[in-house]
CSV table of C-alpha atoms in Angstrom, one decimal:
chain,number,residue,atom,x,y,z
A,134,MET,CA,-16.2,-20.0,-29.5
A,135,THR,CA,-13.7,-19.5,-26.3
A,136,VAL,CA,-11.8,-16.3,-25.7
A,137,ARG,CA,-8.4,-17.1,-25.2
A,138,PRO,CA,-6.7,-14.4,-22.6
A,139,ARG,CA,-3.6,-12.4,-23.7
A,140,LEU,CA,-1.2,-12.3,-21.8
A,141,ARG,CA,1.2,-9.5,-20.4
A,142,PHE,CA,4.1,-10.1,-17.7
A,143,LEU,CA,4.5,-7.1,-16.4
A,144,ALA,CA,8.4,-6.5,-15.6
A,145,SER,CA,10.2,-3.2,-13.6
A,146,SER,CA,13.4,-1.7,-14.8
A,147,ARG,CA,14.2,-1.4,-11.5
A,148,ALA,CA,13.1,-5.0,-10.3
A,149,ASN,CA,15.9,-7.9,-9.8
A,150,LEU,CA,16.8,-8.8,-13.0
A,151,PHE,CA,16.7,-12.4,-11.7
A,152,MET,CA,12.9,-11.8,-11.5
A,153,THR,CA,12.4,-10.2,-14.8
A,154,GLU,CA,14.3,-13.4,-15.9
A,155,LEU,CA,11.9,-15.8,-14.6
A,156,MET,CA,9.3,-13.8,-16.0
A,157,HIS,CA,10.8,-13.9,-19.8
A,158,LEU,CA,11.2,-17.5,-19.1
A,159,VAL,CA,7.1,-18.6,-17.7
A,160,ALA,CA,5.9,-15.8,-20.9
A,161,LEU,CA,8.4,-17.9,-23.3
A,162,ALA,CA,6.9,-21.4,-21.7
A,163,ALA,CA,3.1,-19.5,-22.7
A,164,ARG,CA,4.0,-18.9,-25.9
A,165,ALA,CA,5.3,-22.5,-26.7
A,166,ALA,CA,1.8,-23.7,-25.3
A,167,GLY,CA,0.1,-21.6,-28.1
A,168,LEU,CA,-0.7,-17.9,-26.0
A,169,ASP,CA,-0.4,-14.9,-26.8
A,170,ALA,CA,2.5,-13.5,-24.7
A,171,ARG,CA,5.1,-11.4,-23.4
A,172,VAL,CA,6.6,-9.5,-21.2
A,173,VAL,CA,6.2,-5.1,-20.5
A,174,ARG,CA,9.0,-3.6,-19.1
A,175,ASP,CA,7.4,-0.8,-16.6
A,176,ALA,CA,4.5,0.3,-18.0
A,177,TRP,CA,0.7,-1.2,-17.0
A,178,PRO,CA,-0.3,-1.8,-20.6
A,179,ALA,CA,-4.6,-0.5,-22.0
A,180,PRO,CA,-7.1,-2.9,-20.3
A,181,GLU,CA,-8.7,-4.9,-22.7
A,182,ARG,CA,-11.6,-7.8,-22.7
A,183,ASP,CA,-9.3,-10.9,-23.6
A,184,LEU,CA,-5.8,-8.9,-21.2
A,185,VAL,CA,-4.4,-10.8,-18.5
A,186,CYS,CA,-1.2,-8.6,-16.5
A,187,VAL,CA,0.8,-11.7,-14.8
A,188,ALA,CA,3.0,-9.9,-11.9
A,189,ILE,CA,5.9,-10.5,-9.0
A,190,PRO,CA,3.9,-8.4,-6.6
A,191,HIS,CA,7.9,-7.4,-4.2
A,192,GLU,CA,9.1,-7.0,-7.5
A,193,THR,CA,6.7,-4.8,-9.4
A,194,PHE,CA,3.9,-2.7,-8.0
A,195,PRO,CA,6.9,-0.7,-5.6
A,196,PHE,CA,7.4,0.8,-9.2
A,197,LEU,CA,3.8,1.3,-11.7
A,198,PRO,CA,1.2,3.2,-9.7
A,199,GLN,CA,-1.8,1.1,-9.3
A,200,SER,CA,-5.2,0.7,-9.9
A,201,PRO,CA,-8.0,-1.7,-9.0
A,202,GLU,CA,-9.7,-2.3,-11.9
A,203,GLY,CA,-5.9,-3.5,-13.5
A,204,LEU,CA,-5.3,-5.6,-10.0
A,205,ALA,CA,-8.4,-7.3,-10.5
A,206,ARG,CA,-7.4,-8.5,-14.1
A,207,THR,CA,-3.2,-9.2,-12.6
A,208,VAL,CA,-2.4,-12.7,-11.4
A,209,ALA,CA,0.0,-12.2,-9.1
A,210,LEU,CA,3.0,-14.7,-9.3
A,211,CYS,CA,5.3,-15.4,-6.2
A,212,THR,CA,7.8,-16.5,-5.1
A,213,GLU,CA,9.0,-15.6,-1.7
A,214,GLN,CA,9.5,-17.9,1.3
A,215,PRO,CA,6.8,-17.8,3.6
A,216,GLY,CA,8.1,-16.3,7.3
A,217,THR,CA,9.8,-13.5,5.8
A,218,SER,CA,9.0,-10.0,5.0
A,219,PHE,CA,9.4,-9.9,1.2
A,220,PHE,CA,6.0,-12.7,1.6
A,221,ALA,CA,3.6,-11.0,4.1
A,222,GLY,CA,4.4,-8.3,1.2
A,223,SER,CA,4.1,-10.3,-1.9
A,224,ALA,CA,0.5,-11.7,-0.3
A,225,ALA,CA,-0.4,-9.1,0.4
A,226,TRP,CA,-0.2,-7.7,-3.2
A,227,ALA,CA,-1.8,-11.1,-4.6
A,228,ASP,CA,-4.7,-10.5,-2.3
A,229,ALA,CA,-5.8,-7.1,-4.8
A,230,CYS,CA,-5.1,-8.5,-7.5
A,231,GLY,CA,-7.6,-11.4,-9.1
A,232,ALA,CA,-5.8,-14.3,-9.5
A,233,ALA,CA,-2.9,-15.3,-7.4
A,234,VAL,CA,-0.2,-18.8,-8.5
A,235,ASP,CA,3.2,-19.7,-6.1
A,236,ILE,CA,6.1,-21.5,-7.4
A,237,SER,CA,6.5,-23.2,-3.9
A,238,PRO,CA,3.8,-25.8,-2.8
A,239,VAL,CA,4.5,-24.3,0.7
A,240,GLY,CA,4.5,-20.3,-0.2
A,241,VAL,CA,0.5,-21.3,-1.1
A,242,LEU,CA,-0.1,-23.6,1.5
A,243,ALA,CA,0.8,-20.0,3.0
A,244,LEU,CA,-0.7,-18.1,1.2
A,245,ARG,CA,-3.8,-20.4,1.0
A,246,GLU,CA,-4.1,-20.0,4.8
A,247,ALA,CA,-3.8,-15.9,4.6
A,248,GLY,CA,-7.1,-16.2,2.9
A,249,ILE,CA,-5.4,-15.9,-0.7
A,250,PRO,CA,-6.9,-19.5,-3.4
A,251,ALA,CA,-3.7,-19.8,-4.3
A,252,ARG,CA,-2.4,-22.1,-6.6
A,253,HIS,CA,0.8,-23.6,-7.8
A,254,LEU,CA,3.2,-22.6,-11.3
A,255,GLN,CA,5.8,-25.3,-12.0
A,256,LEU,CA,9.0,-24.8,-13.4
A,257,GLY,CA,10.8,-26.5,-15.4
Protein backbone atom coordinates (compact mmCIF):
# COMPACT_ATOMS: atom_id res chain seq x y z
CA MET A 1 0.00 0.00 0.00
CA THR A 2 1.32 3.42 -0.98
CA VAL A 3 1.31 6.04 1.76
CA ARG A 4 0.01 9.40 0.55
CA PRO A 5 1.77 12.30 2.19
CA ARG A 6 -0.10 14.80 4.30
CA LEU A 7 0.88 18.34 3.37
CA ARG A 8 1.24 21.22 5.80
CA PHE A 9 1.78 24.60 4.19
CA LEU A 10 3.76 26.80 6.58
CA ALA A 11 2.82 30.45 6.82
CA SER A 12 4.01 33.23 9.06
CA SER A 13 1.77 35.98 10.37
CA ARG A 14 4.73 38.29 9.66
CA ALA A 15 4.93 37.34 5.97
CA ASN A 16 3.61 39.15 2.92
CA LEU A 17 -0.16 38.61 2.77
CA PHE A 18 -0.03 37.77 -0.94
CA MET A 19 2.37 34.90 -0.25
CA THR A 20 0.13 33.61 2.54
CA GLU A 21 -2.82 33.72 0.13
CA LEU A 22 -0.74 31.80 -2.41
CA MET A 23 -0.11 29.08 0.19
CA HIS A 24 -3.85 28.85 0.89
CA LEU A 25 -4.61 28.51 -2.83
CA VAL A 26 -1.99 25.82 -3.42
CA ALA A 27 -3.29 23.94 -0.36
CA LEU A 28 -6.82 24.23 -1.79
CA ALA A 29 -5.64 22.76 -5.10
CA ALA A 30 -3.92 19.91 -3.25
CA ARG A 31 -7.15 19.18 -1.36
CA ALA A 32 -9.07 19.22 -4.66
CA ALA A 33 -6.61 16.58 -5.90
CA GLY A 34 -7.52 14.42 -2.91
CA LEU A 35 -4.63 15.17 -0.58
CA ASP A 36 -4.78 16.03 3.10
CA ALA A 37 -3.47 19.60 2.92
CA ARG A 38 -3.72 22.46 5.41
CA VAL A 39 -2.08 25.78 6.15
CA VAL A 40 -0.31 25.98 9.51
CA ARG A 41 0.59 29.41 10.87
CA ASP A 42 3.61 30.37 12.95
CA ALA A 43 4.67 26.85 13.94
CA TRP A 44 6.25 23.70 12.59
CA PRO A 45 4.01 20.66 12.94
CA ALA A 46 5.41 17.75 14.94
CA PRO A 47 7.37 15.37 12.71
CA GLU A 48 5.43 12.36 11.50
CA ARG A 49 6.37 9.72 8.94
CA ASP A 50 3.90 10.82 6.25
CA LEU A 51 3.94 14.57 6.94
CA VAL A 52 5.56 16.92 4.40
CA CYS A 53 5.83 20.66 4.92
CA VAL A 54 5.75 23.26 2.14
CA ALA A 55 7.14 26.75 2.70
CA ILE A 56 8.03 29.87 0.75
CA PRO A 57 11.58 30.16 2.11
CA HIS A 58 12.13 33.93 2.35
CA GLU A 59 8.61 34.46 3.72
CA THR A 60 8.70 31.73 6.35
CA PHE A 61 12.14 30.68 7.50
CA PRO A 62 13.29 34.05 8.89
CA PHE A 63 10.33 33.90 11.29
CA LEU A 64 10.27 30.19 12.25
CA PRO A 65 13.24 28.43 13.82
CA GLN A 66 14.23 25.38 11.80
CA SER A 67 16.07 22.16 12.36
CA PRO A 68 17.91 20.08 9.76
CA GLU A 69 15.25 17.39 10.26
CA GLY A 70 12.46 19.91 9.65
CA LEU A 71 14.10 21.25 6.52
CA ALA A 72 14.72 17.74 5.19
CA ARG A 73 10.95 17.09 5.19
CA THR A 74 10.12 20.46 3.63
CA VAL A 75 9.50 21.43 0.01
CA ALA A 76 10.71 24.95 -0.76
CA LEU A 77 8.10 26.74 -2.87
CA CYS A 78 10.21 29.41 -4.59
CA THR A 79 8.54 32.51 -6.00
CA GLU A 80 11.26 35.10 -6.57
CA GLN A 81 12.96 36.20 -9.78
CA PRO A 82 16.58 35.20 -10.50
CA GLY A 83 19.07 38.00 -10.07
CA THR A 84 17.42 39.47 -6.98
CA SER A 85 18.57 39.22 -3.38
CA PHE A 86 15.25 37.53 -2.55
CA PHE A 87 16.00 34.80 -5.11
CA ALA A 88 19.50 34.27 -3.72
CA GLY A 89 18.14 33.92 -0.20
CA SER A 90 15.38 31.56 -1.30
CA ALA A 91 17.88 29.45 -3.24
CA ALA A 92 20.10 29.10 -0.18
CA TRP A 93 17.13 27.91 1.88
CA ALA A 94 15.89 25.67 -0.94
CA ASP A 95 19.28 23.97 -1.06
CA ALA A 96 18.80 22.94 2.59
CA CYS A 97 15.29 21.59 1.98
CA GLY A 98 14.32 18.09 0.94
CA ALA A 99 12.95 19.33 -2.40
CA ALA A 100 12.31 22.55 -4.30
CA VAL A 101 9.73 23.83 -6.76
CA ASP A 102 9.47 27.21 -8.45
CA ILE A 103 6.44 28.89 -9.97
CA SER A 104 8.54 30.20 -12.86
CA PRO A 105 10.34 28.10 -15.50
CA VAL A 106 13.11 30.73 -15.44
CA GLY A 107 13.44 30.27 -11.68
CA VAL A 108 13.64 26.49 -12.13
CA LEU A 109 16.51 26.90 -14.59
CA ALA A 110 18.37 29.26 -12.27
CA LEU A 111 17.93 26.91 -9.32
CA ARG A 112 19.19 23.99 -11.41
CA GLU A 113 22.19 26.04 -12.50
CA ALA A 114 22.91 26.54 -8.79
CA GLY A 115 22.85 22.75 -8.32
CA ILE A 116 19.36 22.56 -6.79
CA PRO A 117 17.21 19.92 -8.54
CA ALA A 118 14.07 22.06 -8.71
CA ARG A 119 10.86 21.28 -10.54
CA HIS A 120 8.27 23.62 -12.00
CA LEU A 121 4.95 24.15 -10.18
CA GLN A 122 2.50 25.49 -12.74
CA LEU A 123 -0.04 27.85 -11.21
CA GLY A 124 -3.50 28.27 -12.67
